[in-house]
């Protein structure tokens, strides 16, 4: 059905028996120190997913903290990329009225909150982690 999905890309399927009408599948990068395009690939996951939302006229989307589990992407940097890329993507024409960052820990939620606050204040940078 999907015929594979490359890192940084996204594909959409029906939700079938899930509560969601659709599921967007994306493959985040494995963290290898940040010098192999990982930040750009992670941003592409969010951007391509939001493009699919618009193409299919979806009104809401929920994202986990892509690549921060077994792929070991630094959670603070990933949160900044998730938030800033999503904001940039919806500045253009979009069907989305809601983006949810589904965080599975208090730490992840706090990092996404901080990234959103910084983005609103205009201070967010999606550059390499320090």
PDB file of C-alpha atoms in Angstrom:
ATOM      1  CA  UNK A   1       0.000   0.000   0.000  1.00  0.00           C
ATOM      2  CA  UNK A   2       2.682   2.527   0.961  1.00  0.00           C
ATOM      3  CA  UNK A   3       5.436   1.024  -1.186  1.00  0.00           C
ATOM      4  CA  UNK A   4       8.014   2.395   1.226  1.00  0.00           C
ATOM      5  CA  UNK A   5       8.552   5.845   2.643  1.00  0.00           C
ATOM      6  CA  UNK A   6      11.963   7.502   2.547  1.00  0.00           C
ATOM      7  CA  UNK A   7      13.408   9.463   5.447  1.00  0.00           C
ATOM      8  CA  UNK A   8      11.927  12.964   5.474  1.00  0.00           C
ATOM      9  CA  UNK A   9       8.970  12.004   3.294  1.00  0.00           C
ATOM     10  CA  UNK A  10       5.339  11.378   4.253  1.00  0.00           C
ATOM     11  CA  UNK A  11       2.475   9.285   2.926  1.00  0.00           C
ATOM     12  CA  UNK A  12      -1.196   9.112   3.842  1.00  0.00           C
ATOM     13  CA  UNK A  13      -3.561   6.168   4.287  1.00  0.00           C
ATOM     14  CA  UNK A  14      -7.127   5.764   5.480  1.00  0.00           C
ATOM     15  CA  UNK A  15      -7.604   5.450   9.217  1.00  0.00           C
ATOM     16  CA  UNK A  16      -9.725   2.326   8.794  1.00  0.00           C
ATOM     17  CA  UNK A  17     -10.843   1.299  12.315  1.00  0.00           C
ATOM     18  CA  UNK A  18      -8.929   4.051  14.094  1.00  0.00           C
ATOM     19  CA  UNK A  19     -10.740   7.129  15.413  1.00  0.00           C
ATOM     20  CA  UNK A  20      -8.860   9.219  12.815  1.00  0.00           C
ATOM     21  CA  UNK A  21     -10.099   9.264   9.211  1.00  0.00           C
ATOM     22  CA  UNK A  22      -6.511   9.275   7.940  1.00  0.00           C
ATOM     23  CA  UNK A  23      -3.042   8.346   9.164  1.00  0.00           C
ATOM     24  CA  UNK A  24       0.018  10.170   7.899  1.00  0.00           C
ATOM     25  CA  UNK A  25       3.140   8.034   7.939  1.00  0.00           C
ATOM     26  CA  UNK A  26       6.538   9.713   8.023  1.00  0.00           C
ATOM     27  CA  UNK A  27      10.056   8.475   8.632  1.00  0.00           C
ATOM     28  CA  UNK A  28      12.244  10.642  10.823  1.00  0.00           C
ATOM     29  CA  UNK A  29      16.027  10.616  10.724  1.00  0.00           C
ATOM     30  CA  UNK A  30      18.303   8.650  13.021  1.00  0.00           C
ATOM     31  CA  UNK A  31      20.474  11.124  14.973  1.00  0.00           C
ATOM     32  CA  UNK A  32      24.107  10.807  13.895  1.00  0.00           C
ATOM     33  CA  UNK A  33      25.495  13.977  15.409  1.00  0.00           C
ATOM     34  CA  UNK A  34      23.592  16.495  13.319  1.00  0.00           C
ATOM     35  CA  UNK A  35      26.073  16.795  10.476  1.00  0.00           C
ATOM     36  CA  UNK A  36      24.309  14.430   8.062  1.00  0.00           C
ATOM     37  CA  UNK A  37      21.231  16.506   7.322  1.00  0.00           C
ATOM     38  CA  UNK A  38      19.176  15.248  10.248  1.00  0.00           C
ATOM     39  CA  UNK A  39      17.643  18.657  11.135  1.00  0.00           C
ATOM     40  CA  UNK A  40      16.583  19.244   7.525  1.00  0.00           C
ATOM     41  CA  UNK A  41      15.152  15.730   7.230  1.00  0.00           C
ATOM     42  CA  UNK A  42      13.177  16.145  10.449  1.00  0.00           C
ATOM     43  CA  UNK A  43      11.791  19.477   9.245  1.00  0.00           C
ATOM     44  CA  UNK A  44      10.831  17.778   5.990  1.00  0.00           C
ATOM     45  CA  UNK A  45       8.768  15.204   7.929  1.00  0.00           C
ATOM     46  CA  UNK A  46       6.595  17.968   9.375  1.00  0.00           C
ATOM     47  CA  UNK A  47       6.464  20.016   6.167  1.00  0.00           C
ATOM     48  CA  UNK A  48       5.510  17.026   3.964  1.00  0.00           C
ATOM     49  CA  UNK A  49       2.899  15.887   6.495  1.00  0.00           C
ATOM     50  CA  UNK A  50       1.290  19.333   6.549  1.00  0.00           C
ATOM     51  CA  UNK A  51       1.325  19.418   2.742  1.00  0.00           C
ATOM     52  CA  UNK A  52      -0.618  16.132   2.751  1.00  0.00           C
ATOM     53  CA  UNK A  53      -3.099  17.601   5.225  1.00  0.00           C
ATOM     54  CA  UNK A  54      -3.750  20.497   2.868  1.00  0.00           C
ATOM     55  CA  UNK A  55      -3.963  18.245  -0.197  1.00  0.00           C
ATOM     56  CA  UNK A  56      -6.601  16.088   1.529  1.00  0.00           C
ATOM     57  CA  UNK A  57      -8.393  19.071   3.125  1.00  0.00           C
ATOM     58  CA  UNK A  58      -7.745  17.873   6.667  1.00  0.00           C
ATOM     59  CA  UNK A  59      -8.590  20.325   9.429  1.00  0.00           C
ATOM     60  CA  UNK A  60      -6.449  18.915  12.227  1.00  0.00           C
ATOM     61  CA  UNK A  61      -3.315  16.857  12.688  1.00  0.00           C
ATOM     62  CA  UNK A  62      -1.531  15.403  15.715  1.00  0.00           C
ATOM     63  CA  UNK A  63       2.224  14.852  15.729  1.00  0.00           C
ATOM     64  CA  UNK A  64       4.330  12.819  18.153  1.00  0.00           C
ATOM     65  CA  UNK A  65       7.872  14.001  18.880  1.00  0.00           C
ATOM     66  CA  UNK A  66       9.255  12.461  15.681  1.00  0.00           C
ATOM     67  CA  UNK A  67      12.703  10.802  15.955  1.00  0.00           C
ATOM     68  CA  UNK A  68      13.158  11.505  19.685  1.00  0.00           C
ATOM     69  CA  UNK A  69      12.738   7.898  20.810  1.00  0.00           C
ATOM     70  CA  UNK A  70      14.965   5.127  19.521  1.00  0.00           C
ATOM     71  CA  UNK A  71      16.311   7.447  16.795  1.00  0.00           C
ATOM     72  CA  UNK A  72      17.860   9.592  19.599  1.00  0.00           C
ATOM     73  CA  UNK A  73      17.261  13.036  18.054  1.00  0.00           C
ATOM     74  CA  UNK A  74      17.882  15.592  20.860  1.00  0.00           C
ATOM     75  CA  UNK A  75      14.431  16.372  22.253  1.00  0.00           C
ATOM     76  CA  UNK A  76      14.977  20.117  22.683  1.00  0.00           C
ATOM     77  CA  UNK A  77      16.207  20.587  19.133  1.00  0.00           C
ATOM     78  CA  UNK A  78      13.448  18.331  17.761  1.00  0.00           C
ATOM     79  CA  UNK A  79      10.762  20.362  19.571  1.00  0.00           C
ATOM     80  CA  UNK A  80      12.093  23.604  18.090  1.00  0.00           C
ATOM     81  CA  UNK A  81      12.139  22.094  14.601  1.00  0.00           C
ATOM     82  CA  UNK A  82       8.621  20.673  15.026  1.00  0.00           C
ATOM     83  CA  UNK A  83       7.130  23.966  16.170  1.00  0.00           C
ATOM     84  CA  UNK A  84       8.967  26.352  13.828  1.00  0.00           C
ATOM     85  CA  UNK A  85       8.503  24.156  10.756  1.00  0.00           C
ATOM     86  CA  UNK A  86       4.798  23.717  11.492  1.00  0.00           C
ATOM     87  CA  UNK A  87       4.308  27.454  11.960  1.00  0.00           C
ATOM     88  CA  UNK A  88       6.177  28.207   8.738  1.00  0.00           C
ATOM     89  CA  UNK A  89       4.172  25.571   6.835  1.00  0.00           C
ATOM     90  CA  UNK A  90       0.780  26.929   7.895  1.00  0.00           C
ATOM     91  CA  UNK A  91       1.713  30.510   7.030  1.00  0.00           C
ATOM     92  CA  UNK A  92       1.026  29.487   3.461  1.00  0.00           C
ATOM     93  CA  UNK A  93      -2.388  28.334   2.329  1.00  0.00           C
ATOM     94  CA  UNK A  94      -3.593  25.472   4.512  1.00  0.00           C
ATOM     95  CA  UNK A  95      -6.770  23.636   5.413  1.00  0.00           C
ATOM     96  CA  UNK A  96      -5.507  23.070   8.961  1.00  0.00           C
ATOM     97  CA  UNK A  97      -7.126  24.877  11.850  1.00  0.00           C
ATOM     98  CA  UNK A  98      -5.444  22.790  14.569  1.00  0.00           C
ATOM     99  CA  UNK A  99      -2.033  21.207  15.093  1.00  0.00           C
ATOM    100  CA  UNK A 100      -1.552  19.078  18.203  1.00  0.00           C
ATOM    101  CA  UNK A 101       1.853  18.024  19.493  1.00  0.00           C
ATOM    102  CA  UNK A 102       1.109  14.749  21.251  1.00  0.00           C
ATOM    103  CA  UNK A 103       3.800  14.563  23.929  1.00  0.00           C
ATOM    104  CA  UNK A 104       4.300  11.361  25.877  1.00  0.00           C
ATOM    105  CA  UNK A 105       6.233  12.912  28.763  1.00  0.00           C
ATOM    106  CA  UNK A 106       6.098  16.069  30.846  1.00  0.00           C
ATOM    107  CA  UNK A 107       9.603  16.926  29.624  1.00  0.00           C
ATOM    108  CA  UNK A 108       8.553  16.692  25.971  1.00  0.00           C
ATOM    109  CA  UNK A 109       5.473  18.823  26.641  1.00  0.00           C
ATOM    110  CA  UNK A 110       7.608  21.441  28.406  1.00  0.00           C
ATOM    111  CA  UNK A 111      10.079  21.523  25.502  1.00  0.00           C
ATOM    112  CA  UNK A 112       7.279  21.989  22.965  1.00  0.00           C
ATOM    113  CA  UNK A 113       5.712  24.692  25.160  1.00  0.00           C
ATOM    114  CA  UNK A 114       9.049  26.484  25.360  1.00  0.00           C
ATOM    115  CA  UNK A 115       9.595  26.194  21.591  1.00  0.00           C
ATOM    116  CA  UNK A 116       6.133  27.621  20.954  1.00  0.00           C
ATOM    117  CA  UNK A 117       6.703  30.509  23.380  1.00  0.00           C
ATOM    118  CA  UNK A 118      10.031  31.298  21.715  1.00  0.00           C
ATOM    119  CA  UNK A 119       8.500  31.082  18.238  1.00  0.00           C
ATOM    120  CA  UNK A 120       5.730  33.456  19.242  1.00  0.00           C
ATOM    121  CA  UNK A 121       8.314  35.828  20.680  1.00  0.00           C
ATOM    122  CA  UNK A 122      10.321  35.509  17.452  1.00  0.00           C
ATOM    123  CA  UNK A 123      13.374  33.959  19.068  1.00  0.00           C
ATOM    124  CA  UNK A 124      13.211  30.364  17.826  1.00  0.00           C
ATOM    125  CA  UNK A 125      16.174  29.048  15.884  1.00  0.00           C
ATOM    126  CA  UNK A 126      16.167  25.641  14.256  1.00  0.00           C
ATOM    127  CA  UNK A 127      19.957  25.505  13.916  1.00  0.00           C
ATOM    128  CA  UNK A 128      22.208  22.748  15.209  1.00  0.00           C
ATOM    129  CA  UNK A 129      22.017  21.885  18.929  1.00  0.00           C
ATOM    130  CA  UNK A 130      24.663  23.183  21.281  1.00  0.00           C
TER     131      UNK A 130
END
